[in-house]
Amino acid sequence: MDNLHFLYYVLDLTGAFVFAISGAVAAKQRGLDLFGICAIAFTVACGGGIIRDLCIGAIPPAGLMNWQYLVAAIAAAGMTIGLYPLVQRLNHPVLFFDALGLSLFAVTGAQKSLAFGHNAEVAVLLGITTAVGGGVLRDVLLNRVPVILEREIYASAALIGSLIIVLGNYLKWLSDDWVSIIALIICFVLRLLALRYHWNLPVYSDDEADSKLRNDHD
Amino acid sequence: MDNLHFLYYVLDLTGAFVFAISGAVAAKQRGLDLFGICAIAFTVACGGGIIRDLCIGAIPPAGLMNWQYLVAAIAAAGMTIGLYPLVQRLNHPVLFFDALGLSLFAVTGAQKSLAFGHNAEVAVLLGITTAVGGGVLRDVLLNRVPVILEREIYASAALIGSLIIVLGNYLKWLSDDWVSIIALIICFVLRLLALRYHWNLPVYSDDEADSKLRNDHD
Amino acid sequence: MDNLHFLYYVLDLTGAFVFAISGAVAAKQRGLDLFGICAIAFTVACGGGIIRDLCIGAIPPAGLMNWQYLVAAIAAAGMTIGLYPLVQRLNHPVLFFDALGLSLFAVTGAQKSLAFGHNAEVAVLLGITTAVGGGVLRDVLLNRVPVILEREIYASAALIGSLIIVLGNYLKWLSDDWVSIIALIICFVLRLLALRYHWNLPVYSDDEADSKLRNDHD
């Protein structure tokens, strides 16, 4: 673990691959063609990071510049297409992959923002953005309300992960490596527990007038 | 009024807060959870400004860097959730808040683009973008065609407001302060009149073939 | 053809105009108002290029800075509204205009990315983005799954066009002018052939479980 840079690199690529799997599965289920599946896989893998890089001034965005991300996305698309029965037999593969990618991206997103010299708020907001941006873009492109805005603890887990990174950077009680690992594990476990026990953030019940309004908009 | 900077600061935060209210109301009506309501509130408050800042090279975007915007968005979300009956009793609160935020953001958006040394066209286009960008993102995330593309004079009012800023900056007949105030009032009054008298931009009636196409796409 | 800069300028504006036509037609068919038609026309014309410029650091984006694009978009919107029967009588005007704009934008997008000193992957990805980004934004704003992710060879043609530019730049067997023309023609012909003979990329048939999932998401 003395080679922090390499660790981040592996974490980042792993996150990209697992996110791309979730994108490819959603795109395939929606009936998109080969290009569509690859494009959605790449978007989920790199979309959040590209928005982060535009906001912190990392030009061109890492997701566009490094062929590794593109290869990871295409490999994920290929695996989803070729080995779909396998991907499907795993119990809730999309959700598990999502939780892992979520934690990895929140941590690396917050760290990169701090490394570019931006403040704590930018780091937390862009940690969340890195983690959930790709999934939001996926749902926008597949023409549905982003699931992260409706369901269980998800972006909130990314928020916790990003906050731990920022706090660790501020307090300096532990090495950056340990802070990363702690943030990663807490975010991941929180997400898995939320899935397992159906933890939800509160939804505020609508009265009749609201339901009518909502139907009008649908 | 000798402290222009402070005036802009207050205007900007007020705009962010009222936009966030409109976002939180729409998100609550759509049945999103607590995080979803906060996220949409923040997106409406800061989305247009973030796009503007990316386009003029103001990195990181003000909406991400200044905690005041985030607090304004969360306060608006809290007020919408906690005091919803109050928010609802106001006659057309979303529309009124929208009109105020629209005018404030068109003016500050055009001014900031000019302050960064960009030309008149950039200032006008990004004035409109600052004003309507957040609302467009809200509607895209809530999975509906942006209302500003379908209904009464709205973005057109922002266009007028931005144009007045650019003209004032070019002609220099009045101080910047007066130009801001005039642009703000004209944009706001225009929007309110459009709401009151149902002024609309023309829609071009479709023939049968068109309607068929449209249905196919829906 | 000794004035390459002027050629690119004309190509770029032509591409913007024909893309704007396709945007205005789609917006009019959807029943948007005058501002909505102009906004969608401008978005299709400049949206892909604006994303490209943000990613390569060309601030402010050319589409916002040069009045010619705005004029082209408004002219296209006006022609679509005023001469709609004419636009409609052309057999498949939207598809033809789309194919021309697609090829022009893929070529100029890849070239501009290389001119800003970015690598081959950035150039290919942003060539595709320039070509299809506006159309994707159009479909997202009109609340439908982007057609390019579902149907015939489209973005794949832009991919081929961008790849030829990058290869030509790397191999240097021909002058840049010739490479542009070859890339342009191959991309355009490929797209027209795909339209004529209904060439499609494979779609992977869903089993029953998938269809159920898809319905749940719709």
XYZ file of C-alpha atoms in Angstrom:
654
model
C 0.000 0.000 0.000
C 2.990 2.287 -0.368
C 2.026 2.869 -3.940
C -1.011 5.067 -3.479
C -1.149 6.207 -7.064
C -1.389 2.669 -8.370
C -4.096 1.816 -5.828
C -6.212 4.756 -6.975
C -5.666 3.776 -10.577
C -6.898 0.227 -9.968
C -9.836 1.454 -7.860
C -10.839 3.925 -10.538
C -10.756 1.361 -13.336
C -12.622 -1.199 -11.249
C -15.275 1.396 -10.494
C -15.534 2.276 -14.181
C -15.935 -1.383 -15.139
C -18.639 -2.197 -12.606
C -20.563 0.989 -13.421
C -20.322 0.159 -17.120
C -21.848 -3.273 -16.389
C -24.858 -1.616 -14.743
C -25.195 0.735 -17.728
C -24.916 -2.043 -20.289
C -27.535 -4.146 -18.469
C -29.995 -1.235 -18.375
C -29.362 -0.389 -22.037
C -29.780 -3.999 -23.143
C -33.019 -4.335 -21.174
C -34.267 -1.188 -22.915
C -33.606 -2.722 -26.339
C -30.797 -0.404 -27.460
C -28.470 -1.535 -30.255
C -24.773 -2.412 -29.981
C -23.630 1.202 -30.158
C -26.301 2.266 -27.679
C -25.194 -0.363 -25.170
C -21.542 0.693 -25.478
C -22.470 4.391 -25.279
C -24.580 3.973 -22.129
C -21.890 1.751 -20.567
C -19.268 4.427 -21.255
C -21.583 7.193 -20.022
C -22.228 5.490 -16.678
C -18.535 4.674 -16.297
C -17.173 8.121 -17.166
C -20.084 10.599 -17.092
C -19.778 11.568 -13.441
C -16.006 11.886 -13.691
C -16.244 14.015 -16.838
C -18.629 16.469 -15.121
C -16.241 16.554 -12.124
C -13.215 17.201 -14.341
C -14.998 20.026 -16.198
C -15.881 21.626 -12.849
C -12.377 21.405 -11.365
C -10.601 22.420 -14.576
C -8.997 19.053 -15.393
C -8.968 19.446 -19.198
C -9.385 17.189 -21.090
C -11.393 14.987 -18.721
C -9.600 11.797 -17.681
C -12.490 9.669 -18.970
C -11.902 10.941 -22.505
C -8.107 10.908 -22.457
C -7.234 7.504 -21.003
C -8.007 4.564 -23.265
C -8.310 2.306 -20.212
C -11.766 3.661 -19.371
C -12.995 3.155 -22.909
C -11.652 -0.394 -22.945
C -13.279 -1.074 -19.565
C -16.627 0.198 -20.861
C -16.439 -1.831 -24.075
C -15.352 -4.946 -22.160
C -18.307 -4.488 -19.800
C -20.670 -4.087 -22.760
C -19.219 -7.189 -24.399
C -19.495 -9.239 -21.213
C -23.089 -8.112 -20.694
C -24.008 -9.082 -24.249
C -22.001 -12.311 -24.466
C -22.392 -13.648 -20.948
C -25.822 -12.248 -20.144
C -27.195 -15.459 -18.590
C -24.224 -15.415 -16.210
C -24.678 -11.731 -15.348
C -28.351 -12.399 -14.790
C -27.916 -15.470 -12.571
C -26.049 -13.413 -10.028
C -28.770 -12.470 -7.619
C -28.935 -8.685 -7.830
C -25.873 -7.991 -9.937
C -26.789 -4.472 -10.978
C -27.374 -3.379 -7.403
C -24.191 -4.961 -6.070
C -22.019 -3.538 -8.850
C -23.692 -0.206 -8.350
C -22.862 -0.149 -4.635
C -19.206 -0.948 -5.282
C -18.844 1.637 -8.058
C -20.687 4.200 -5.954
C -18.226 3.911 -3.061
C -15.130 3.854 -5.260
C -16.197 6.928 -7.232
C -17.289 9.005 -4.235
C -13.861 8.498 -2.668
C -11.769 9.164 -5.764
C -14.002 12.075 -6.814
C -13.637 13.895 -3.507
C -9.888 13.192 -3.437
C -9.281 14.524 -6.953
C -11.194 17.734 -6.178
C -9.043 18.301 -3.088
C -5.898 17.472 -5.063
C -6.797 20.247 -7.525
C -6.844 22.694 -4.624
C -10.583 23.222 -4.299
C -12.407 23.630 -1.007
C -14.317 21.144 1.141
C -17.738 21.963 -0.313
C -16.551 21.472 -3.897
C -14.974 18.154 -2.864
C -18.149 16.851 -1.220
C -20.461 17.979 -4.031
C -18.168 16.615 -6.729
C -17.595 13.395 -4.788
C -21.351 12.828 -4.943
C -21.428 13.967 -8.581
C -18.651 11.552 -9.564
C -20.486 8.743 -7.820
C -24.032 9.338 -9.064
C -23.541 11.518 -12.188
C -23.106 8.589 -14.560
C -26.214 6.846 -13.236
C -28.244 10.046 -13.499
C -27.114 10.524 -17.115
C -28.007 6.864 -17.827
C -31.551 7.366 -16.529
C -31.965 10.692 -18.349
C -30.849 9.069 -21.618
C -33.125 6.069 -21.027
C -35.945 8.556 -20.408
C -36.875 7.879 -16.798
C -36.661 9.780 -13.524
C -33.231 9.004 -12.035
C -33.703 6.139 -9.580
C -31.317 7.733 -7.100
C -33.816 10.546 -6.521
C -36.620 8.175 -5.611
C -35.313 5.197 -3.728
C -33.185 3.870 -0.881
C -30.098 5.444 0.667
C -27.844 5.836 -2.349
C -26.491 9.291 -2.993
C -26.607 9.744 0.779
C -24.033 6.953 1.083
C -21.840 8.786 -1.435
C -22.310 11.945 0.631
C -21.070 10.134 3.752
C -18.087 8.718 1.848
C -17.135 12.134 0.460
C -17.558 13.788 3.857
C -15.192 11.256 5.447
C -12.544 12.056 2.824
C -12.905 15.798 3.429
C -12.856 15.382 7.223
C -9.836 13.095 7.035
C -8.030 15.645 4.882
C -8.872 18.396 7.359
C -8.118 16.564 10.605
C -5.056 14.644 9.352
C -5.410 12.081 12.143
C -4.759 9.212 9.740
C -2.830 8.761 6.522
C -4.738 9.423 3.294
C -4.618 5.704 2.525
C -6.436 4.755 5.694
C -8.981 7.517 5.221
C -9.700 6.238 1.708
C -10.191 2.695 2.908
C -12.423 3.718 5.815
C -14.555 5.989 3.597
C -14.814 3.250 0.998
C -15.909 0.562 3.445
C -18.425 2.756 5.297
C -20.048 3.953 2.072
C -20.205 0.423 0.646
C -21.555 -1.190 3.825
C -24.099 1.600 4.288
C -25.380 1.068 0.748
C -25.554 -2.719 1.148
C -27.383 -2.413 4.473
C -29.826 0.034 2.886
C -30.469 -2.508 0.135
C -30.776 -5.444 2.532
C -33.106 -3.777 5.032
C -34.876 -1.448 2.595
C -33.757 1.671 4.405
C -35.317 4.660 2.737
C -35.129 8.377 3.101
C -38.533 9.867 3.909
C -40.964 10.649 1.085
C -43.532 13.301 1.939
C -47.009 12.033 1.225
C -48.943 14.147 -1.245
C -52.460 15.357 -0.769
C -55.041 14.993 -3.500
C -54.209 18.255 -5.249
C -50.612 17.159 -5.560
C -51.462 13.796 -7.048
C -53.560 15.564 -9.626
C -50.688 17.878 -10.477
C -48.338 14.956 -10.777
C -50.643 13.122 -13.121
C -50.930 16.218 -15.269
C -47.192 16.312 -15.614
C -46.729 12.635 -16.384
C -26.439 51.523 -3.432
C -22.735 52.380 -3.464
C -21.982 48.810 -2.565
C -22.722 47.126 -5.847
C -20.924 43.935 -4.956
C -23.086 43.379 -1.897
C -26.261 44.116 -3.863
C -25.370 41.465 -6.446
C -24.537 39.015 -3.690
C -27.939 39.476 -2.055
C -29.735 39.347 -5.413
C -27.933 36.170 -6.353
C -28.747 34.393 -3.096
C -32.364 35.539 -3.218
C -32.622 34.208 -6.745
C -31.084 30.919 -5.687
C -33.508 30.574 -2.776
C -36.667 31.287 -4.777
C -35.564 28.991 -7.599
C -34.831 26.263 -5.064
C -38.383 26.630 -3.703
C -39.805 25.989 -7.173
C -37.538 22.977 -7.561
C -38.435 21.536 -4.163
C -42.162 21.955 -4.839
C -41.901 20.151 -8.179
C -39.779 17.355 -6.667
C -42.144 16.885 -3.728
C -45.160 16.760 -6.051
C -43.339 14.089 -8.057
C -42.881 11.946 -4.934
C -39.083 12.135 -4.670
C -37.412 11.371 -1.352
C -35.586 13.821 0.954
C -32.332 13.641 -1.006
C -34.198 13.980 -4.304
C -35.984 17.115 -3.096
C -32.714 18.682 -1.916
C -30.925 17.670 -5.131
C -33.596 19.138 -7.416
C -33.758 22.306 -5.272
C -29.981 22.711 -5.575
C -30.067 21.925 -9.298
C -32.679 24.596 -10.045
C -30.852 27.100 -7.830
C -27.361 26.520 -9.230
C -27.677 24.530 -12.474
C -27.938 27.489 -14.827
C -25.116 29.308 -13.083
C -22.874 26.246 -13.175
C -23.372 25.876 -16.942
C -22.620 29.614 -17.320
C -19.464 29.359 -15.218
C -18.204 26.346 -17.202
C -18.765 28.297 -20.448
C -17.000 31.488 -19.299
C -14.137 29.663 -17.592
C -15.028 30.486 -13.974
C -13.581 27.348 -12.351
C -14.796 25.996 -10.010
C -18.364 27.213 -10.572
C -19.617 29.624 -7.906
C -22.599 27.371 -7.175
C -20.269 24.582 -6.051
C -17.744 26.735 -4.202
C -19.887 28.997 -2.015
C -21.671 27.268 0.829
C -24.345 29.988 0.805
C -26.009 28.510 -2.274
C -26.091 25.048 -0.777
C -27.562 26.404 2.458
C -30.158 28.389 0.488
C -31.153 25.240 -1.435
C -31.407 23.101 1.699
C -33.342 25.827 3.523
C -35.760 26.044 0.593
C -36.178 22.260 0.603
C -36.778 22.290 4.362
C -39.319 25.083 4.119
C -41.141 23.320 1.292
C -41.332 20.098 3.309
C -42.071 21.646 6.709
C -44.327 24.526 5.720
C -45.944 23.025 2.648
C -49.500 24.084 3.525
C -48.219 27.673 3.762
C -46.310 27.442 0.475
C -49.406 25.962 -1.108
C -51.857 28.579 0.183
C -49.985 31.315 -1.623
C -51.918 31.606 -4.838
C -49.405 30.714 -7.539
C -46.226 30.555 -5.490
C -44.158 28.556 -7.953
C -44.946 30.939 -10.782
C -44.269 34.081 -8.744
C -40.986 32.776 -7.328
C -40.046 31.619 -10.770
C -40.580 35.093 -12.247
C -38.439 36.736 -9.571
C -35.625 34.224 -9.879
C -35.798 34.434 -13.661
C -35.210 38.186 -13.679
C -32.473 38.119 -11.048
C -30.534 35.371 -12.786
C -30.810 36.819 -16.300
C -29.316 40.092 -15.047
C -26.502 38.603 -12.964
C -25.739 35.975 -15.637
C -25.292 38.548 -18.403
C -23.239 40.793 -16.107
C -20.876 38.036 -15.025
C -20.245 37.002 -18.651
C -19.372 40.613 -19.543
C -17.193 40.899 -16.424
C -15.183 37.891 -17.648
C -14.482 39.773 -20.882
C -16.748 37.881 -23.239
C -18.727 39.467 -26.051
C -22.336 40.610 -26.245
C -23.662 37.389 -27.774
C -22.089 35.222 -25.092
C -23.554 37.535 -22.432
C -27.071 37.372 -23.859
C -27.020 33.594 -24.416
C -25.544 32.910 -20.985
C -27.913 35.397 -19.334
C -30.778 33.306 -20.696
C -28.953 30.089 -19.743
C -28.384 31.259 -16.164
C -32.053 32.176 -15.907
C -33.652 29.106 -17.459
C -30.902 26.438 -17.241
C -31.839 25.284 -13.762
C -35.509 24.945 -14.678
C -34.653 23.022 -17.844
C -32.467 20.614 -15.847
C -35.302 20.212 -13.299
C -37.744 19.224 -16.037
C -35.244 16.906 -17.730
C -34.575 15.160 -14.396
C -38.312 14.928 -13.666
C -38.733 13.411 -17.120
C -40.936 15.959 -18.875
C -40.521 18.387 -21.763
C -39.178 21.648 -20.249
C -42.173 23.900 -19.640
C -40.244 26.934 -20.834
C -40.239 25.524 -24.365
C -43.998 25.153 -24.496
C -45.682 27.942 -22.615
C -46.030 31.696 -22.040
C -43.373 34.372 -22.419
C -40.648 33.099 -20.114
C -37.222 32.682 -21.627
C -38.168 35.608 -23.861
C -38.385 37.799 -20.748
C -34.894 36.626 -19.760
C -33.743 37.465 -23.284
C -35.079 41.026 -22.921
C -33.431 41.386 -19.502
C -30.065 40.154 -20.805
C -30.297 42.378 -23.876
C -30.869 45.464 -21.689
C -27.739 44.623 -19.677
C -25.670 44.238 -22.845
C -27.091 47.420 -24.416
C -26.518 49.351 -21.188
C -22.937 48.130 -21.068
C -22.408 49.181 -24.699
C -24.130 52.590 -24.624
C -22.977 53.593 -21.127
C -25.805 56.163 -20.819
C -26.528 55.085 -17.259
C -24.530 53.610 -14.405
C -24.379 49.825 -14.195
C -26.554 49.934 -11.091
C -29.393 51.676 -12.875
C -29.101 49.384 -15.862
C -29.371 46.354 -13.553
C -32.444 47.717 -11.838
C -34.163 48.654 -15.095
C -33.390 45.259 -16.663
C -34.607 43.490 -13.541
C -37.904 45.368 -13.359
C -38.690 45.096 -17.084
C -37.985 41.351 -17.138
C -40.023 40.742 -13.983
C -43.010 42.885 -15.044
C -42.989 41.333 -18.516
C -43.119 37.849 -17.012
C -45.898 38.758 -14.563
C -47.962 40.409 -17.316
C -47.475 37.317 -19.480
C -48.782 35.174 -16.620
C -51.702 37.512 -15.853
C -52.909 37.964 -19.429
C -51.809 34.573 -20.743
C -49.502 36.077 -23.332
C -48.048 33.301 -25.438
C -45.553 33.014 -28.195
C -47.101 31.523 -31.315
C -47.360 27.756 -31.672
C -47.582 26.548 -35.261
C -50.556 24.240 -35.702
C -49.708 20.790 -36.932
C -51.390 18.965 -39.745
C -52.536 15.380 -39.368
C -49.252 13.804 -40.418
C -47.475 15.778 -37.748
C -49.837 14.725 -35.017
C -49.288 11.138 -36.005
C -45.540 11.578 -35.811
C -45.834 13.215 -32.451
C -47.918 10.394 -31.070
C -45.396 7.895 -32.330
C -42.696 9.672 -30.390
C -44.618 10.015 -27.179
C -8.957 24.591 -51.787
C -5.837 26.474 -50.716
C -7.918 28.287 -48.131
C -8.524 25.538 -45.645
C -9.719 27.835 -42.914
C -12.493 29.246 -45.067
C -13.542 25.757 -46.167
C -13.897 24.641 -42.552
C -15.819 27.777 -41.747
C -18.328 27.155 -44.534
C -18.591 23.447 -43.660
C -19.199 24.248 -40.028
C -21.946 26.779 -40.738
C -23.588 24.473 -43.278
C -23.556 21.702 -40.710
C -25.048 24.006 -38.099
C -27.818 25.094 -40.478
C -28.844 21.591 -41.549
C -28.770 20.318 -37.962
C -30.882 23.281 -36.893
C -33.452 22.351 -39.560
C -33.767 18.858 -38.107
C -34.133 20.340 -34.631
C -36.760 22.871 -35.699
C -38.787 20.189 -37.498
C -38.788 17.940 -34.412
C -39.683 20.854 -32.109
C -42.510 22.020 -34.383
C -43.912 18.489 -34.601
C -43.856 18.340 -30.800
C -45.940 21.530 -30.582
C -43.323 23.812 -28.995
C -43.718 27.583 -29.263
C -41.576 30.021 -31.269
C -38.884 30.260 -28.582
C -38.899 26.494 -28.116
C -38.379 25.908 -31.836
C -35.483 28.387 -31.958
C -33.957 26.945 -28.769
C -34.081 23.347 -30.005
C -32.735 24.432 -33.415
C -29.825 26.205 -31.709
C -29.257 23.266 -29.355
C -28.994 20.737 -32.181
C -26.772 23.088 -34.176
C -24.371 23.995 -31.378
C -24.913 21.556 -28.491
C -22.388 18.941 -29.605
C -19.792 21.608 -30.390
C -20.309 23.325 -27.036
C -19.720 20.056 -25.152
C -16.599 19.476 -27.288
C -15.287 22.985 -26.596
C -15.837 22.617 -22.843
C -13.911 19.316 -22.922
C -10.940 20.645 -24.917
C -10.758 23.951 -23.058
C -11.921 26.244 -25.882
C -13.540 28.925 -23.707
C -15.995 30.406 -24.475
C -17.418 27.757 -26.811
C -17.472 28.791 -30.477
C -21.220 28.160 -30.694
C -21.864 30.862 -28.086
C -19.294 33.368 -29.315
C -19.893 33.537 -33.060
C -23.149 35.173 -34.105
C -23.124 33.192 -37.347
C -24.289 30.020 -35.593
C -27.109 31.827 -33.870
C -28.199 33.401 -37.151
C -28.018 29.991 -38.873
C -30.201 28.451 -36.164
C -32.774 31.252 -36.271
C -32.818 31.168 -40.091
C -33.408 27.414 -39.978
C -36.217 27.866 -37.456
C -37.782 30.594 -39.617
C -37.539 28.464 -42.770
C -39.079 25.488 -40.991
C -41.969 27.606 -39.736
C -42.513 29.697 -42.889
C -41.803 27.137 -45.580
C -42.943 24.007 -43.777
C -44.897 22.550 -46.723
C -41.691 22.831 -48.792
C -39.545 21.230 -46.076
C -42.140 18.486 -45.768
C -42.443 17.747 -49.494
C -38.786 16.820 -49.660
C -38.895 13.073 -49.232
C -36.956 12.420 -46.050
C -35.568 15.865 -45.381
C -34.759 15.365 -41.724
C -32.804 12.196 -42.411
C -30.875 13.661 -45.336
C -29.992 16.857 -43.468
C -29.042 14.783 -40.481
C -26.616 12.660 -42.517
C -24.902 15.731 -43.968
C -24.597 17.492 -40.620
C -23.396 14.283 -39.000
C -20.475 13.911 -41.396
C -19.490 17.585 -41.321
C -19.485 17.742 -37.526
C -17.613 14.469 -36.973
C -14.803 15.722 -39.217
C -14.553 19.243 -37.797
C -14.960 17.972 -34.226
C -12.094 15.496 -34.495
C -9.909 18.105 -36.248
C -10.490 20.784 -33.620
C -9.633 18.372 -30.792
C -6.353 17.478 -32.523
C -5.661 21.168 -33.208
C -5.935 21.834 -29.456
C -3.193 19.266 -28.869
C -5.280 16.434 -27.453
C -4.672 12.767 -28.172
C -6.264 10.377 -30.652
C -8.853 9.000 -28.241
C -10.073 12.453 -27.231
C -10.331 13.371 -30.922
C -12.379 10.292 -31.821
C -14.703 10.550 -28.796
C -15.223 14.285 -29.281
C -15.657 13.862 -33.049
C -18.582 11.548 -32.269
C -19.799 13.910 -29.521
C -19.736 16.916 -31.847
C -21.680 14.934 -34.430
C -24.343 13.347 -32.248
C -24.334 15.523 -29.098
C -26.821 18.056 -30.454
C -29.226 15.334 -31.532
C -28.971 13.587 -28.181
C -29.717 16.857 -26.358
C -32.682 17.423 -28.704
C -34.157 14.024 -27.834
C -33.497 14.455 -24.110
C -35.236 17.856 -24.168
C -38.140 16.434 -26.197
C -38.370 13.656 -23.593
C -37.603 10.555 -25.640
C -34.798 7.998 -25.767
C -32.187 9.377 -28.208
C -32.889 7.804 -31.602
C -29.173 7.345 -32.258
C -29.028 4.753 -29.486
C -31.762 2.631 -30.992
C -31.615 2.700 -34.736
C -29.538 2.314 -37.902
C -25.830 2.979 -38.345
C -25.563 6.599 -37.237
C -23.057 7.355 -34.515
C -21.053 4.471 -35.965
C -20.695 6.490 -39.174
C -19.431 9.440 -37.126
C -17.001 7.055 -35.440
C -15.625 5.965 -38.829
C -15.326 9.593 -39.969
C -13.489 10.628 -36.797
C -11.203 7.587 -36.997
C -10.203 8.493 -40.563
C -9.270 12.016 -39.433
C -7.142 10.651 -36.588
C -5.498 8.024 -38.796
C -4.806 10.610 -41.502
C -3.236 12.907 -38.926
C -1.076 10.065 -37.652
C 0.022 8.560 -40.959
C 0.395 11.866 -42.841
C 0.112 10.099 -46.224
C -2.198 12.783 -47.550
C -2.723 16.476 -46.925
C -5.215 17.399 -44.217
C -7.575 18.701 -46.909
C -7.768 15.368 -48.649
C -8.181 13.504 -45.406
C -11.105 15.779 -44.484
C -12.801 15.224 -47.809
C -12.319 11.453 -47.715
C -13.590 11.214 -44.125
C -16.549 13.406 -44.987
C -17.577 11.388 -48.036
C -17.143 7.969 -46.399
C -19.160 8.993 -43.341
C -21.931 10.551 -45.463
C -22.165 7.643 -47.923
C -22.119 5.102 -45.085
C -25.006 6.884 -43.386
C -27.026 7.172 -46.626
C -26.464 3.486 -47.452
C -27.552 2.558 -43.924
C -30.746 4.569 -44.448
C -31.383 3.148 -47.926
C -30.799 -0.499 -47.058
C -31.910 -0.345 -43.423
C -28.558 -1.437 -42.107
C -28.761 -1.859 -38.371
C -26.422 -2.671 -35.584
C -27.475 -5.805 -33.716
C -30.062 -5.559 -30.944
C -29.923 -8.357 -28.400
C -33.334 -9.907 -27.971
C -34.663 -9.842 -24.433
C -36.125 -12.778 -22.625
C -39.350 -12.533 -20.680
C -37.737 -11.369 -17.446
C -36.135 -8.501 -19.311
C -39.358 -7.361 -20.883
C -40.953 -7.303 -17.481
C -38.129 -5.208 -16.098
C -38.387 -2.839 -19.009
C -42.078 -2.371 -18.495
C -41.516 -1.643 -14.853
C -39.122 1.097 -15.761
C -41.294 2.683 -18.432
